[in-house]
Structure formats: structure tokens, C-alpha cells
mmCIF file of C-alpha atoms in Angstrom:
data_model
loop_
_atom_site.group_PDB
_atom_site.id
_atom_site.type_symbol
_atom_site.label_atom_id
_atom_site.label_comp_id
_atom_site.label_asym_id
_atom_site.label_seq_id
_atom_site.Cartn_x
_atom_site.Cartn_y
_atom_site.Cartn_z
ATOM 1 C CA MET D 26 -12.810 5.364 -23.610
ATOM 2 C CA GLU D 27 -9.569 5.173 -25.520
ATOM 3 C CA LYS D 28 -9.443 8.885 -26.172
ATOM 4 C CA GLN D 29 -9.912 9.473 -22.495
ATOM 5 C CA TYR D 30 -6.874 7.390 -21.500
ATOM 6 C CA LYS D 31 -4.765 8.996 -24.157
ATOM 7 C CA SER D 32 -5.592 12.465 -22.909
ATOM 8 C CA VAL D 33 -5.088 11.441 -19.286
ATOM 9 C CA GLY D 34 -1.649 10.157 -20.183
ATOM 10 C CA GLU D 35 -0.675 13.212 -22.137
ATOM 11 C CA GLU D 36 -1.929 15.627 -19.569
ATOM 12 C CA ALA D 37 -0.189 13.819 -16.768
ATOM 13 C CA TRP D 38 3.030 13.796 -18.788
ATOM 14 C CA LYS D 39 2.801 17.528 -19.365
ATOM 15 C CA ASN D 40 1.810 18.628 -15.907
ATOM 16 C CA ASN D 41 2.511 16.081 -13.246
ATOM 17 C CA THR D 42 6.004 14.981 -13.985
ATOM 18 C CA GLU D 43 9.457 16.123 -13.115
ATOM 19 C CA LYS D 44 11.526 15.336 -16.137
ATOM 20 C CA ALA D 45 15.003 13.866 -15.886
ATOM 21 C CA SER D 46 17.668 13.641 -18.541
ATOM 22 C CA ALA D 47 16.876 10.792 -20.914
ATOM 23 C CA GLU D 48 20.524 10.190 -21.727
ATOM 24 C CA LEU D 49 21.448 9.921 -18.096
ATOM 25 C CA PHE D 50 18.726 7.355 -17.577
ATOM 26 C CA ILE D 51 19.628 5.369 -20.678
ATOM 27 C CA PHE D 52 23.306 5.248 -19.853
ATOM 28 C CA THR D 53 22.664 4.377 -16.228
ATOM 29 C CA TYR D 54 20.470 1.494 -17.352
ATOM 30 C CA GLY D 55 23.059 0.388 -19.846
ATOM 31 C CA SER D 56 25.830 0.311 -17.294
ATOM 32 C CA LEU D 57 23.522 -1.596 -14.961
ATOM 33 C CA VAL D 58 23.024 -4.315 -17.550
ATOM 34 C CA VAL D 59 26.737 -4.399 -18.313
ATOM 35 C CA GLN D 60 27.552 -4.828 -14.644
ATOM 36 C CA LEU D 61 24.982 -7.596 -14.264
ATOM 37 C CA ALA D 62 26.428 -9.366 -17.299
ATOM 38 C CA LYS D 63 29.899 -9.170 -15.788
ATOM 39 C CA ASP D 64 28.706 -10.414 -12.409
ATOM 40 C CA TYR D 65 26.526 -13.269 -13.566
ATOM 41 C CA GLU D 66 28.203 -14.273 -16.836
ATOM 42 C CA ASP D 67 25.058 -16.214 -17.666
ATOM 43 C CA TYR D 68 22.554 -14.234 -19.643
ATOM 44 C CA SER D 69 19.489 -16.087 -18.516
ATOM 45 C CA ALA D 70 20.423 -15.241 -14.926
ATOM 46 C CA VAL D 71 20.761 -11.620 -15.995
ATOM 47 C CA ASN D 72 17.279 -11.791 -17.495
ATOM 48 C CA LYS D 73 15.887 -13.144 -14.250
ATOM 49 C CA GLN D 74 17.636 -10.503 -12.216
ATOM 50 C CA LEU D 75 16.370 -7.698 -14.446
ATOM 51 C CA ASP D 76 12.882 -9.064 -14.116
ATOM 52 C CA LYS D 77 13.199 -9.156 -10.337
ATOM 53 C CA MET D 78 14.474 -5.583 -10.223
ATOM 54 C CA GLY D 79 11.637 -4.545 -12.463
ATOM 55 C CA TYR D 80 9.173 -6.243 -10.142
ATOM 56 C CA ASN D 81 10.442 -4.248 -7.165
ATOM 57 C CA ILE D 82 10.170 -1.063 -9.185
ATOM 58 C CA GLY D 83 6.708 -1.949 -10.452
ATOM 59 C CA VAL D 84 5.099 -2.442 -7.051
ATOM 60 C CA ARG D 85 5.980 1.112 -6.095
ATOM 61 C CA LEU D 86 5.544 2.670 -9.493
ATOM 62 C CA VAL D 87 1.887 1.799 -9.655
ATOM 63 C CA ASP D 88 1.134 3.840 -6.517
ATOM 64 C CA ASP D 89 3.010 6.738 -8.036
ATOM 65 C CA MET D 90 1.051 6.495 -11.254
ATOM 66 C CA MET D 91 -2.278 6.251 -9.443
ATOM 67 C CA ALA D 92 -1.427 9.252 -7.336
ATOM 68 C CA ARG D 93 -0.514 11.375 -10.336
ATOM 69 C CA THR D 94 -3.368 10.472 -12.608
ATOM 70 C CA SER D 95 -6.249 9.940 -10.176
ATOM 71 C CA LEU D 96 -7.366 6.919 -12.143
ATOM 72 C CA GLU D 97 -9.723 4.374 -10.696
ATOM 73 C CA ARG D 98 -9.557 0.613 -11.036
ATOM 74 C CA CYS D 99 -10.067 -0.616 -14.570
ATOM 75 C CA SER D 100 -13.301 -2.265 -15.572
ATOM 76 C CA GLY D 101 -11.609 -5.149 -17.326
ATOM 77 C CA PHE D 102 -8.385 -6.497 -18.710
ATOM 78 C CA SER D 103 -8.672 -4.664 -22.019
ATOM 79 C CA ALA D 104 -9.011 -1.374 -20.168
ATOM 80 C CA THR D 105 -5.943 -2.372 -18.173
ATOM 81 C CA ALA D 106 -3.980 -2.891 -21.379
ATOM 82 C CA GLU D 107 -4.977 0.542 -22.630
ATOM 83 C CA VAL D 108 -3.983 2.180 -19.362
ATOM 84 C CA ILE D 109 -0.588 0.475 -19.341
ATOM 85 C CA ALA D 110 0.134 1.583 -22.869
ATOM 86 C CA LYS D 111 -1.381 5.045 -23.015
ATOM 87 C CA VAL D 112 -0.882 6.239 -19.464
ATOM 88 C CA GLY D 113 1.852 4.146 -17.842
ATOM 89 C CA PHE D 114 4.373 4.067 -20.635
ATOM 90 C CA LYS D 115 3.557 7.639 -21.627
ATOM 91 C CA LEU D 116 3.987 8.949 -18.120
ATOM 92 C CA PHE D 117 7.308 7.324 -17.396
ATOM 93 C CA LEU D 118 9.014 6.787 -20.745
ATOM 94 C CA ASN D 119 7.151 9.146 -23.057
ATOM 95 C CA VAL D 120 6.438 6.427 -25.589
ATOM 96 C CA VAL D 121 3.084 4.864 -26.374
ATOM 97 C CA PRO D 122 3.283 1.213 -27.442
ATOM 98 C CA THR D 123 0.431 -0.279 -29.446
ATOM 99 C CA VAL D 124 -1.794 -2.924 -27.943
ATOM 100 C CA THR D 125 -2.437 -5.777 -30.381
ATOM 101 C CA ASN D 126 -2.664 -9.523 -30.807
ATOM 102 C CA TRP D 127 -5.400 -10.173 -28.331
ATOM 103 C CA SER D 128 -5.861 -13.856 -27.705
ATOM 104 C CA ALA D 129 -9.228 -15.499 -28.222
ATOM 105 C CA ASP D 130 -10.161 -15.457 -24.557
ATOM 106 C CA ALA D 131 -8.985 -11.853 -24.138
ATOM 107 C CA LYS D 132 -6.476 -12.844 -21.503
ATOM 108 C CA GLU D 133 -3.309 -12.143 -23.440
ATOM 109 C CA PHE D 134 -2.142 -9.196 -25.438
ATOM 110 C CA SER D 135 1.023 -7.820 -26.958
ATOM 111 C CA LEU D 136 2.621 -4.453 -26.560
ATOM 112 C CA ILE D 137 4.480 -3.428 -29.684
ATOM 113 C CA LEU D 138 7.183 -0.896 -28.934
ATOM 114 C CA ASP D 139 8.342 0.866 -32.061
ATOM 115 C CA ASP D 140 10.753 3.022 -30.233
ATOM 116 C CA ASN D 141 12.129 1.886 -26.909
ATOM 117 C CA PRO D 142 14.176 4.706 -25.407
ATOM 118 C CA LEU D 143 16.303 2.260 -23.438
ATOM 119 C CA ASN D 144 17.611 0.836 -26.702
ATOM 120 C CA ASP D 145 19.182 4.090 -27.854
ATOM 121 C CA PHE D 146 22.955 3.895 -28.118
ATOM 122 C CA CYS D 147 22.849 0.177 -27.450
ATOM 123 C CA GLU D 148 24.370 -2.680 -29.406
ATOM 124 C CA LEU D 149 24.411 -6.220 -28.130
ATOM 125 C CA PRO D 150 27.480 -8.385 -28.591
ATOM 126 C CA PRO D 151 26.811 -11.583 -30.600
ATOM 127 C CA LYS D 152 27.293 -13.734 -27.525
ATOM 128 C CA ALA D 153 24.514 -11.882 -25.691
ATOM 129 C CA VAL D 154 22.190 -12.340 -28.640
ATOM 130 C CA ALA D 155 23.049 -16.015 -28.919
ATOM 131 C CA ASP D 156 22.496 -16.615 -25.201
ATOM 132 C CA GLY D 157 19.093 -14.999 -25.185
ATOM 133 C CA LEU D 158 19.567 -11.725 -23.339
ATOM 134 C CA TRP D 159 16.485 -9.500 -23.321
ATOM 135 C CA TYR D 160 18.032 -6.106 -22.793
ATOM 136 C CA SER D 161 14.956 -4.250 -21.517
ATOM 137 C CA ASN D 162 13.641 -7.129 -19.467
ATOM 138 C CA VAL D 163 13.237 -4.738 -16.567
ATOM 139 C CA LEU D 164 10.105 -3.444 -18.323
ATOM 140 C CA CYS D 165 8.549 -6.899 -18.094
ATOM 141 C CA GLY D 166 9.190 -6.967 -14.370
ATOM 142 C CA VAL D 167 7.719 -3.497 -13.927
ATOM 143 C CA ILE D 168 4.492 -4.489 -15.660
ATOM 144 C CA ARG D 169 4.256 -7.714 -13.664
ATOM 145 C CA GLY D 170 4.875 -5.936 -10.336
ATOM 146 C CA ALA D 171 2.439 -3.154 -11.071
ATOM 147 C CA LEU D 172 -0.327 -5.528 -12.110
ATOM 148 C CA GLU D 173 0.188 -7.683 -9.065
ATOM 149 C CA MET D 174 -0.512 -4.673 -6.850
ATOM 150 C CA MET D 175 -3.723 -4.220 -8.806
ATOM 151 C CA GLN D 176 -4.793 -7.769 -7.962
ATOM 152 C CA MET D 177 -3.801 -9.400 -11.260
ATOM 153 C CA GLN D 178 -1.288 -12.171 -11.496
ATOM 154 C CA THR D 179 0.397 -12.044 -14.861
ATOM 155 C CA GLU D 180 3.216 -13.520 -16.862
ATOM 156 C CA VAL D 181 5.062 -10.924 -18.870
ATOM 157 C CA ALA D 182 7.856 -11.694 -21.267
ATOM 158 C CA TYR D 183 9.669 -10.361 -24.280
ATOM 159 C CA VAL D 184 8.915 -12.073 -27.562
ATOM 160 C CA ARG D 185 10.850 -10.015 -30.072
ATOM 161 C CA ASP D 186 13.466 -7.329 -29.668
ATOM 162 C CA VAL D 187 14.995 -4.938 -32.185
ATOM 163 C CA LEU D 188 18.392 -5.361 -30.557
ATOM 164 C CA ARG D 189 18.338 -9.002 -31.543
ATOM 165 C CA GLY D 190 17.544 -8.276 -35.153
ATOM 166 C CA ASP D 191 13.748 -8.391 -35.188
ATOM 167 C CA ASP D 192 11.834 -5.535 -36.746
ATOM 168 C CA VAL D 193 9.907 -4.457 -33.645
ATOM 169 C CA SER D 194 10.070 -5.074 -29.906
ATOM 170 C CA GLU D 195 7.158 -7.052 -28.585
ATOM 171 C CA ILE D 196 6.199 -7.797 -24.991
ATOM 172 C CA ARG D 197 3.549 -10.426 -24.380
ATOM 173 C CA VAL D 198 1.358 -9.964 -21.295
ATOM 174 C CA LYS D 199 -0.707 -12.900 -20.109
ATOM 175 C CA LEU D 200 -3.249 -12.762 -17.309
ATOM 176 C CA VAL D 201 -2.926 -15.881 -15.185
ATOM 177 C CA ARG D 202 -5.640 -15.083 -12.669
ATOM 178 C CA MET D 203 -7.230 -12.299 -10.702
ATOM 179 C CA LEU D 204 -6.054 -12.229 -7.107
ATOM 180 C CA ASP D 205 -8.578 -11.902 -4.350
ATOM 181 C CA GLU D 206 -8.313 -9.175 -1.804
ATOM 182 C CA GLU D 207 -6.986 -10.361 1.499
ATOM 183 C CA VAL D 208 -9.424 -10.631 4.356
ATOM 184 C CA PRO D 209 -8.325 -10.085 7.924
ATOM 185 C CA ALA D 210 -7.568 -13.252 9.808
ATOM 186 C CA SER D 211 -10.574 -14.185 11.874
ATOM 187 C CA ASP D 212 -10.199 -14.653 15.569
ATOM 188 C CA ASP D 213 -11.881 -18.030 15.792
ATOM 189 C CA MET Z 1226 -12.400 24.524 12.734
ATOM 190 C CA VAL Z 1227 -11.981 20.857 12.063
ATOM 191 C CA ALA Z 1228 -10.613 18.792 14.882
ATOM 192 C CA VAL Z 1229 -8.778 15.759 13.600
ATOM 193 C CA TYR Z 1230 -8.400 13.005 16.144
ATOM 194 C CA THR Z 1231 -6.715 9.960 14.700
ATOM 195 C CA LEU Z 1232 -5.385 8.467 11.480
ATOM 196 C CA TYR Z 1233 -4.959 4.785 10.697
ATOM 197 C CA ILE Z 1234 -3.224 3.436 7.608
ATOM 198 C CA PHE Z 1235 -3.782 -0.219 6.664
ATOM 199 C CA ASP Z 1236 -1.864 -1.933 3.918
ATOM 200 C CA ARG Z 1237 -3.036 -4.586 1.474
ATOM 201 C CA HIS Z 1238 -2.471 -7.359 4.005
ATOM 202 C CA CYS Z 1239 -4.995 -5.914 6.452
ATOM 203 C CA GLU Z 1240 -2.238 -4.874 8.851
ATOM 204 C CA CYS Z 1241 -2.102 -1.494 10.519
ATOM 205 C CA ILE Z 1242 1.147 0.004 9.339
ATOM 206 C CA PHE Z 1243 0.623 3.412 10.859
ATOM 207 C CA TYR Z 1244 -1.445 5.021 13.557
ATOM 208 C CA THR Z 1245 -1.251 8.471 15.016
ATOM 209 C CA GLU Z 1246 -3.447 10.616 17.184
ATOM 210 C CA TRP Z 1247 -3.724 14.337 17.796
ATOM 211 C CA ASN Z 1248 -5.748 16.496 20.130
ATOM 212 C CA ARG Z 1249 -5.863 13.793 22.734
ATOM 213 C CA GLY Z 1250 -7.175 16.086 25.413
ATOM 214 C CA ARG Z 1251 -10.259 16.984 23.447
ATOM 215 C CA SER Z 1252 -10.924 13.785 21.577
ATOM 216 C CA PRO Z 1253 -14.005 11.805 22.589
ATOM 217 C CA LEU Z 1254 -12.110 8.707 21.525
ATOM 218 C CA SER Z 1255 -9.459 8.984 24.133
ATOM 219 C CA THR Z 1256 -9.774 8.145 27.782
ATOM 220 C CA ASP Z 1257 -6.948 10.534 28.359
ATOM 221 C CA ARG Z 1258 -9.180 13.556 28.585
ATOM 222 C CA SER Z 1259 -7.788 14.990 31.769
ATOM 223 C CA THR Z 1260 -4.326 15.528 30.382
ATOM 224 C CA ALA Z 1261 -5.209 18.448 28.158
ATOM 225 C CA ALA Z 1262 -2.925 20.679 30.124
ATOM 226 C CA ALA Z 1263 -0.626 18.066 31.549
ATOM 227 C CA THR Z 1264 2.646 17.020 30.067
ATOM 228 C CA GLY Z 1265 2.983 13.969 27.856
ATOM 229 C CA GLY Z 1266 4.915 12.188 30.550
ATOM 230 C CA ARG Z 1267 2.188 9.839 31.630
ATOM 231 C CA SER Z 1268 1.314 8.685 28.138
ATOM 232 C CA GLU Z 1269 4.844 7.780 27.287
ATOM 233 C CA GLY Z 1270 5.247 5.090 29.833
ATOM 234 C CA SER Z 1271 8.489 4.459 31.547
ATOM 235 C CA LYS Z 1272 10.768 4.629 28.565
ATOM 236 C CA GLU Z 1273 11.354 8.362 28.304
ATOM 237 C CA PRO Z 1274 10.614 9.931 31.653
ATOM 238 C CA ALA Z 1275 12.598 13.056 30.951
ATOM 239 C CA ASN Z 1276 10.747 13.970 27.834
ATOM 240 C CA THR Z 1277 7.826 16.001 28.953
ATOM 241 C CA GLY Z 1278 6.344 16.468 25.566
ATOM 242 C CA HIS Z 1279 7.269 20.103 25.285
ATOM 243 C CA ALA Z 1280 9.013 20.320 21.979
ATOM 244 C CA VAL Z 1281 12.615 20.891 22.855
ATOM 245 C CA ASP Z 1282 14.020 19.960 19.502
ATOM 246 C CA GLY Z 1283 11.997 22.375 17.494
ATOM 247 C CA THR Z 1284 9.522 20.020 15.953
ATOM 248 C CA GLY Z 1285 7.002 21.912 18.067
ATOM 249 C CA THR Z 1286 3.654 20.573 17.034
ATOM 250 C CA HIS Z 1287 1.437 22.924 18.906
ATOM 251 C CA LEU Z 1288 -1.967 21.972 17.713
ATOM 252 C CA ALA Z 1289 -4.199 24.791 18.754
ATOM 253 C CA GLY Z 1290 -2.842 24.976 22.254
ATOM 254 C CA ASP Z 1291 -2.294 21.246 22.740
ATOM 255 C CA SER Z 1292 1.314 20.991 23.745
ATOM 256 C CA GLN Z 1293 1.589 17.226 23.372
ATOM 257 C CA ARG Z 1294 3.341 15.746 20.353
ATOM 258 C CA PRO Z 1295 1.228 13.327 18.359
ATOM 259 C CA LEU Z 1296 1.629 9.750 19.485
ATOM 260 C CA VAL Z 1297 2.511 7.159 16.891
ATOM 261 C CA TRP Z 1298 2.204 3.391 16.622
ATOM 262 C CA PRO Z 1299 3.588 0.832 15.719
ATOM 263 C CA THR Z 1300 7.105 1.751 16.631
ATOM 264 C CA SER Z 1301 10.270 -0.227 16.971
ATOM 265 C CA SER Z 1302 12.743 0.349 19.734
ATOM 266 C CA THR Z 1303 14.946 2.481 17.508
ATOM 267 C CA SER Z 1304 12.188 4.840 16.469
ATOM 268 C CA THR Z 1305 12.433 8.463 17.441
ATOM 269 C CA ALA Z 1306 8.694 8.929 17.493
ATOM 270 C CA HIS Z 1307 6.565 9.590 20.478
ATOM 271 C CA ARG Z 1308 5.113 6.201 21.040
ATOM 272 C CA VAL Z 1309 1.814 4.975 22.360
ATOM 273 C CA SER Z 1310 2.991 3.020 25.360
ATOM 274 C CA PRO Z 1311 1.281 -0.116 26.602
ATOM 275 C CA GLU Z 1312 0.526 1.567 29.902
ATOM 276 C CA SER Z 1313 -1.128 4.611 28.393
ATOM 277 C CA PRO Z 1314 -4.771 5.028 29.320
ATOM 278 C CA ARG Z 1315 -6.762 3.158 26.696
ATOM 279 C CA ASN Z 1316 -9.693 0.847 26.965
ATOM 280 C CA ILE Z 1317 -8.140 -1.869 24.845
ATOM 281 C CA ALA Z 1318 -4.696 -2.638 23.495
ATOM 282 C CA MET Z 1319 -3.542 -0.916 20.362
ATOM 283 C CA GLU Z 1320 -3.445 -4.087 18.261
ATOM 284 C CA GLU Z 1321 -7.005 -4.930 19.183
ATOM 285 C CA GLU Z 1322 -8.176 -1.435 18.463
ATOM 286 C CA ALA Z 1323 -6.552 -1.443 15.049
ATOM 287 C CA LYS Z 1324 -8.131 -4.782 14.190
ATOM 288 C CA LEU Z 1325 -11.565 -3.622 15.292
ATOM 289 C CA VAL Z 1326 -11.330 -0.395 13.334
ATOM 290 C CA TYR Z 1327 -10.240 -2.317 10.267
ATOM 291 C CA GLY Z 1328 -13.052 -4.780 10.701
ATOM 292 C CA VAL Z 1329 -15.676 -2.051 10.974
ATOM 293 C CA ALA Z 1330 -14.437 -0.236 7.886
ATOM 294 C CA PHE Z 1331 -13.934 -3.425 5.879
ATOM 295 C CA SER Z 1332 -17.369 -4.823 6.686
ATOM 296 C CA THR Z 1333 -19.141 -1.535 6.084
ATOM 297 C CA ARG Z 1334 -17.431 -1.165 2.750
ATOM 298 C CA ASN Z 1335 -18.399 -4.717 1.766
ATOM 299 C CA ILE Z 1336 -22.031 -4.204 2.749
ATOM 300 C CA ILE Z 1337 -22.218 -1.019 0.713
ATOM 301 C CA ASN Z 1338 -20.605 -2.765 -2.256
ATOM 302 C CA LYS Z 1339 -23.057 -5.651 -2.023
ATOM 303 C CA LEU Z 1340 -26.049 -3.334 -1.799
ATOM 304 C CA ASN Z 1341 -24.844 -1.623 -4.945
ATOM 305 C CA SER Z 1342 -24.295 -5.025 -6.601
ATOM 306 C CA LYS Z 1343 -20.746 -3.968 -7.214
ATOM 307 C CA ASP Z 1344 -18.952 -6.317 -4.901
ATOM 308 C CA SER Z 1345 -16.077 -8.315 -6.292
ATOM 309 C CA PRO Z 1346 -13.413 -10.523 -4.784
ATOM 310 C CA GLN Z 1347 -10.865 -7.940 -5.849
ATOM 311 C CA GLY Z 1348 -12.148 -5.472 -3.314
ATOM 312 C CA GLY Z 1349 -11.873 -1.798 -4.003
ATOM 313 C CA ASN Z 1350 -14.489 0.745 -3.124
ATOM 314 C CA PRO Z 1351 -16.935 0.835 -6.051
ATOM 315 C CA GLY Z 1352 -19.833 1.437 -3.693
ATOM 316 C CA GLY Z 1353 -18.233 4.645 -2.551
ATOM 317 C CA PHE Z 1354 -18.123 4.250 1.220
ATOM 318 C CA MET Z 1355 -16.922 7.639 2.489
ATOM 319 C CA SER Z 1356 -17.738 8.082 6.149
ATOM 320 C CA PHE Z 1357 -19.968 7.202 9.035
ATOM 321 C CA ALA Z 1358 -20.826 9.280 12.085
ATOM 322 C CA THR Z 1359 -21.690 8.646 15.681
ATOM 323 C CA ASN Z 1360 -22.873 11.292 18.046
ATOM 324 C CA THR Z 1361 -19.323 12.113 19.143
ATOM 325 C CA TYR Z 1362 -17.116 11.628 16.085
ATOM 326 C CA ARG Z 1363 -17.077 10.908 12.373
ATOM 327 C CA LEU Z 1364 -14.941 8.300 10.692
ATOM 328 C CA HIS Z 1365 -13.750 8.885 7.118
ATOM 329 C CA TYR Z 1366 -12.519 6.166 4.786
ATOM 330 C CA TYR Z 1367 -10.426 6.265 1.625
ATOM 331 C CA GLU Z 1368 -9.036 3.356 -0.315
ATOM 332 C CA SER Z 1369 -6.337 3.793 -2.910
ATOM 333 C CA PRO Z 1370 -6.599 1.820 -6.153
ATOM 334 C CA THR Z 1371 -3.746 -0.328 -4.870
ATOM 335 C CA GLY Z 1372 -5.585 -1.355 -1.742
ATOM 336 C CA VAL Z 1373 -4.012 0.922 0.869
ATOM 337 C CA LYS Z 1374 -6.676 2.116 3.272
ATOM 338 C CA PHE Z 1375 -6.710 5.415 5.114
ATOM 339 C CA ILE Z 1376 -9.062 5.953 8.024
ATOM 340 C CA LEU Z 1377 -9.413 9.330 9.680
ATOM 341 C CA THR Z 1378 -11.562 10.235 12.668
ATOM 342 C CA THR Z 1379 -12.620 13.832 13.165
ATOM 343 C CA ASP Z 1380 -15.328 15.734 14.955
ATOM 344 C CA ILE Z 1381 -18.806 15.576 13.490
ATOM 345 C CA ALA Z 1382 -18.623 18.959 11.820
ATOM 346 C CA ALA Z 1383 -16.291 17.771 9.069
ATOM 347 C CA VAL Z 1384 -18.664 16.532 6.424
ATOM 348 C CA SER Z 1385 -16.221 15.435 3.793
ATOM 349 C CA MET Z 1386 -12.579 14.734 4.311
ATOM 350 C CA GLN Z 1387 -12.190 12.840 1.018
ATOM 351 C CA PRO Z 1388 -9.979 15.555 -0.495
ATOM 352 C CA VAL Z 1389 -7.846 15.521 2.645
ATOM 353 C CA LEU Z 1390 -7.440 11.760 2.542
ATOM 354 C CA GLU Z 1391 -6.638 11.856 -1.151
ATOM 355 C CA MET Z 1392 -4.019 14.499 -0.466
ATOM 356 C CA ILE Z 1393 -2.520 12.375 2.265
ATOM 357 C CA TYR Z 1394 -2.338 9.408 -0.105
ATOM 358 C CA ARG Z 1395 -1.022 11.258 -3.138
ATOM 359 C CA ASN Z 1396 1.325 13.807 -1.711
ATOM 360 C CA ILE Z 1397 2.461 12.325 1.567
ATOM 361 C CA TYR Z 1398 2.156 8.551 1.463
ATOM 362 C CA VAL Z 1399 3.362 8.144 -2.138
ATOM 363 C CA GLU Z 1400 6.092 10.734 -1.779
ATOM 364 C CA TYR Z 1401 7.566 9.654 1.532
ATOM 365 C CA VAL Z 1402 6.691 6.000 1.899
ATOM 366 C CA VAL Z 1403 6.336 4.447 -1.555
ATOM 367 C CA LYS Z 1404 9.269 6.368 -2.949
ATOM 368 C CA ASN Z 1405 11.469 5.518 0.014
ATOM 369 C CA PRO Z 1406 13.798 2.718 -1.076
ATOM 370 C CA LEU Z 1407 14.186 1.601 2.522
ATOM 371 C CA PHE Z 1408 10.498 0.901 2.952
ATOM 372 C CA ASN Z 1409 9.901 -2.779 2.381
ATOM 373 C CA VAL Z 1410 7.058 -3.455 -0.066
ATOM 374 C CA ASP Z 1411 6.956 -7.189 0.364
ATOM 375 C CA PRO Z 1412 4.186 -9.088 -1.396
ATOM 376 C CA LEU Z 1413 3.745 -11.252 1.655
ATOM 377 C CA ALA Z 1414 4.691 -9.345 4.805
ATOM 378 C CA SER Z 1415 3.802 -5.941 6.158
ATOM 379 C CA SER Z 1416 6.179 -3.358 7.477
ATOM 380 C CA PRO Z 1417 5.217 -0.430 9.696
ATOM 381 C CA ILE Z 1418 5.944 3.096 8.535
ATOM 382 C CA GLU Z 1419 8.831 4.459 10.549
ATOM 383 C CA ASN Z 1420 9.823 7.518 8.703
ATOM 384 C CA ASP Z 1421 10.489 10.878 10.325
ATOM 385 C CA TYR Z 1422 9.826 12.868 7.181
ATOM 386 C CA PHE Z 1423 6.507 11.190 6.661
ATOM 387 C CA ARG Z 1424 5.432 11.976 10.212
ATOM 388 C CA ALA Z 1425 6.664 15.554 10.046
ATOM 389 C CA VAL Z 1426 4.946 16.340 6.766
ATOM 390 C CA LEU Z 1427 1.777 14.633 7.901
ATOM 391 C CA ASN Z 1428 1.697 16.538 11.183
ATOM 392 C CA ASN Z 1429 2.242 19.821 9.385
ATOM 393 C CA TYR Z 1430 -0.500 19.080 6.926
ATOM 394 C CA ILE Z 1431 -3.008 18.084 9.576
ATOM 395 C CA ARG Z 1432 -2.137 21.117 11.611
ATOM 396 C CA GLU Z 1433 -2.753 23.333 8.604
ATOM 397 C CA ILE Z 1434 -6.148 21.916 7.878
ATOM 398 C CA SER Z 1435 -7.158 21.949 11.527
ATOM 399 C CA THR Z 1436 -6.576 25.653 11.798
ATOM 400 C CA THR Z 1437 -8.188 26.757 8.559
ATOM 401 C CA ALA Z 1438 -11.893 26.951 7.979
ATOM 402 C CA SER Z 1439 -13.707 23.696 8.342
ATOM 403 C CA ILE Z 1440 -14.481 21.733 5.220
ATOM 404 C CA ALA Z 1441 -18.218 21.450 4.869
#
């Protein structure tokens, strides 16, 4: 099962993607965060805004990913975690985070990113670190938005970040509940 | 030759965000059968009396001799599409028709899921509902993993339009609707698809498959 997702991700990355310049993307993202920091001046508001932007990206991104990889719905939450890591991240960022730290009830897991491309060329000023800025918080929003379109309500947040001095970047994904499909409003 | 009659697209909130019809003169689903050779004037209602349906602006969608442009719904007042007017000959109003079509497809899919013991509150199509046929037309169903539903009606000869529907989802809907930053993907509300490129590419695609060998 795991091998299958890995090969789906790699094949989709090789064949079904138009590649863009990584540096352009990284610098565009960096200037976006800088502008948000200037506008809001409060780093927790910047975090929220990044998460919201990520959410808007995520709801569309998931359709794109499904179209490119012809995947079906996952059988369970662990399969979902594998797909996010091996197919989603691979397809769009060309990195494969590791899925670890499953909670006892299998409703939470961590994605360990050894190498986050968005962090290249980036250094956070001490004030940003002290105020709790999560630089790549947009990724959390993307995961949350994408999973909500797949009928899962989740809470996604950064736990550790290399830019703040930790050794690895870690995103914690927690499944709150499965959302039911909407039924058409009845006429009576 | 496959005759494609209508396409409905429903979003995750059970709303019809797009409807279009082709081949009105020959479709068993339309009451408009006598206008095969007539202009599109009558079906447009009173809003655009001068537009006779002959493609003046070069978007000529001549579907195997049918000179009428495909009608589209829902449309806002600023849309440039050929709209299905309230006065056009139909048995029931467009909103009702869309709801009924959705209900039929939704219920059939649920029954099939239950019979396969694969039903779940999350929906999806694990039972694999693909199409049903009456003696005049066949209705094809495709549901994307994200819950967007595509319903296509064709003549009975087309046994499987699953590849067509998948193509429409992957290469037309995702490319021109999902990737359009102006299309509102609101978690709570629905917005109709009002996108010229989407309509143009879709019409071209349907025209291509209608004129090639039928898919059997």
C-alpha cells in the first residue's frame, strides 16, 4: 500500500506536472510573509492570515491533485496521512515528509519535514521568533482546506520549526471529525 | 455517432452550478423538437431578439448540422452565454428539473452503495453507479473524490461515457473552474459557473466526441 502511494507520487511528479522555478516561488512566498508582517505588525495575526490563505489554496489544490493522480477516496485516516505525505507534498513541493507520532486512537499524526523548500534563504529576525511566527504556516492551511473538501474536519498546526532553532520542522495534524455529505434540502 | 444531450454539474452542496444542452432538436428530453431547423430566437425569450442563434461572432458551434448554440443555465444578467429563458418550452422550470435530476442520481447512488454494503455518511461512489437507461436516453454519472457530480445524458447507444466524464472533470473543470481565482469556492455557499473559457472548451470537446466513432 505504501509502495503504491510512493510510486503514484513519483510518477505524477515526473509526468503530470508543469514545473516552475523554485527560487521564484520561494522568494515570492518570502516577500508575501514580509508584506504581511509589515501590514499586521502582530505575528499571531500573520499566522492566522497565512493559515486562511492556505485554506483557500487547499480547497482548490485537492481537486487538482485528484485530477492528476486519479486517486480514489482513502480507506482510512492512516491512508490519508500517507497520501498527503507521499503524493501531495511530492507533487507540489517535491519533498516527502515522514509520517510519525501516531496518537493512541490513530486520530493524530505528525509530518516531519527535514527539508522544507520554503525555508531556503530565510532567516527570521529575533522578534519574529519571540512572537511566535510560524513561517510556513500556509502549509497548515493547505492541509486543512484540502482535508475539509475530502469530508474531514481537522486541526493542523506547526509544533517545531527549524527557523526557530529546532532540529526539524514538525506539523501536527489532528482529525476532529468526519463530515457528512450534504443531502439536498427536502421539499416538505 | 454519440449524441450528447445535456450536462449537469452539481457541487458539494447539492446545488446545480452548471447546466447545458446540445442537439435540442433531436433530443428526446426536450419539448423543443420542432425547432431543429428554426433559429434560436424562440428559446431565448425576450431578452435578445436580434440574436438568431447563427454564430455571428465566430464561436460557431455547429453540432452536426444543428445551428443553435448550446443553452446554458444558471446565468446572471451579465453573462454572455446563451441562456435558457423562463419562457422556453420545457415541461417544468429549470430549478425543479435540476433538483429532480439530482435526486434521482443521489438516491440511485445511495441504493447501490447500500446494496454493496459500502454506504457511508461521507458519500462517494464506492458502489460504482455509472449509468441508467430508459428507452429514449441514457444518463451517465460521475462523482469526483471531492464530491462534485457530473451527469450527462446521451442517446442509448453510448454504453460507457465514464472516460468522457473523467476527462471533463480532470481537464476542463479542474483547469478552468478550480484554477480560476475568480471562482468562489465557499465552504458554505454555491456559485454557478460563469466562465466563457470553460463553456468554449467544453463545447469543443463535446463536439469532438459527438462526431467521432461512438464509444461502445
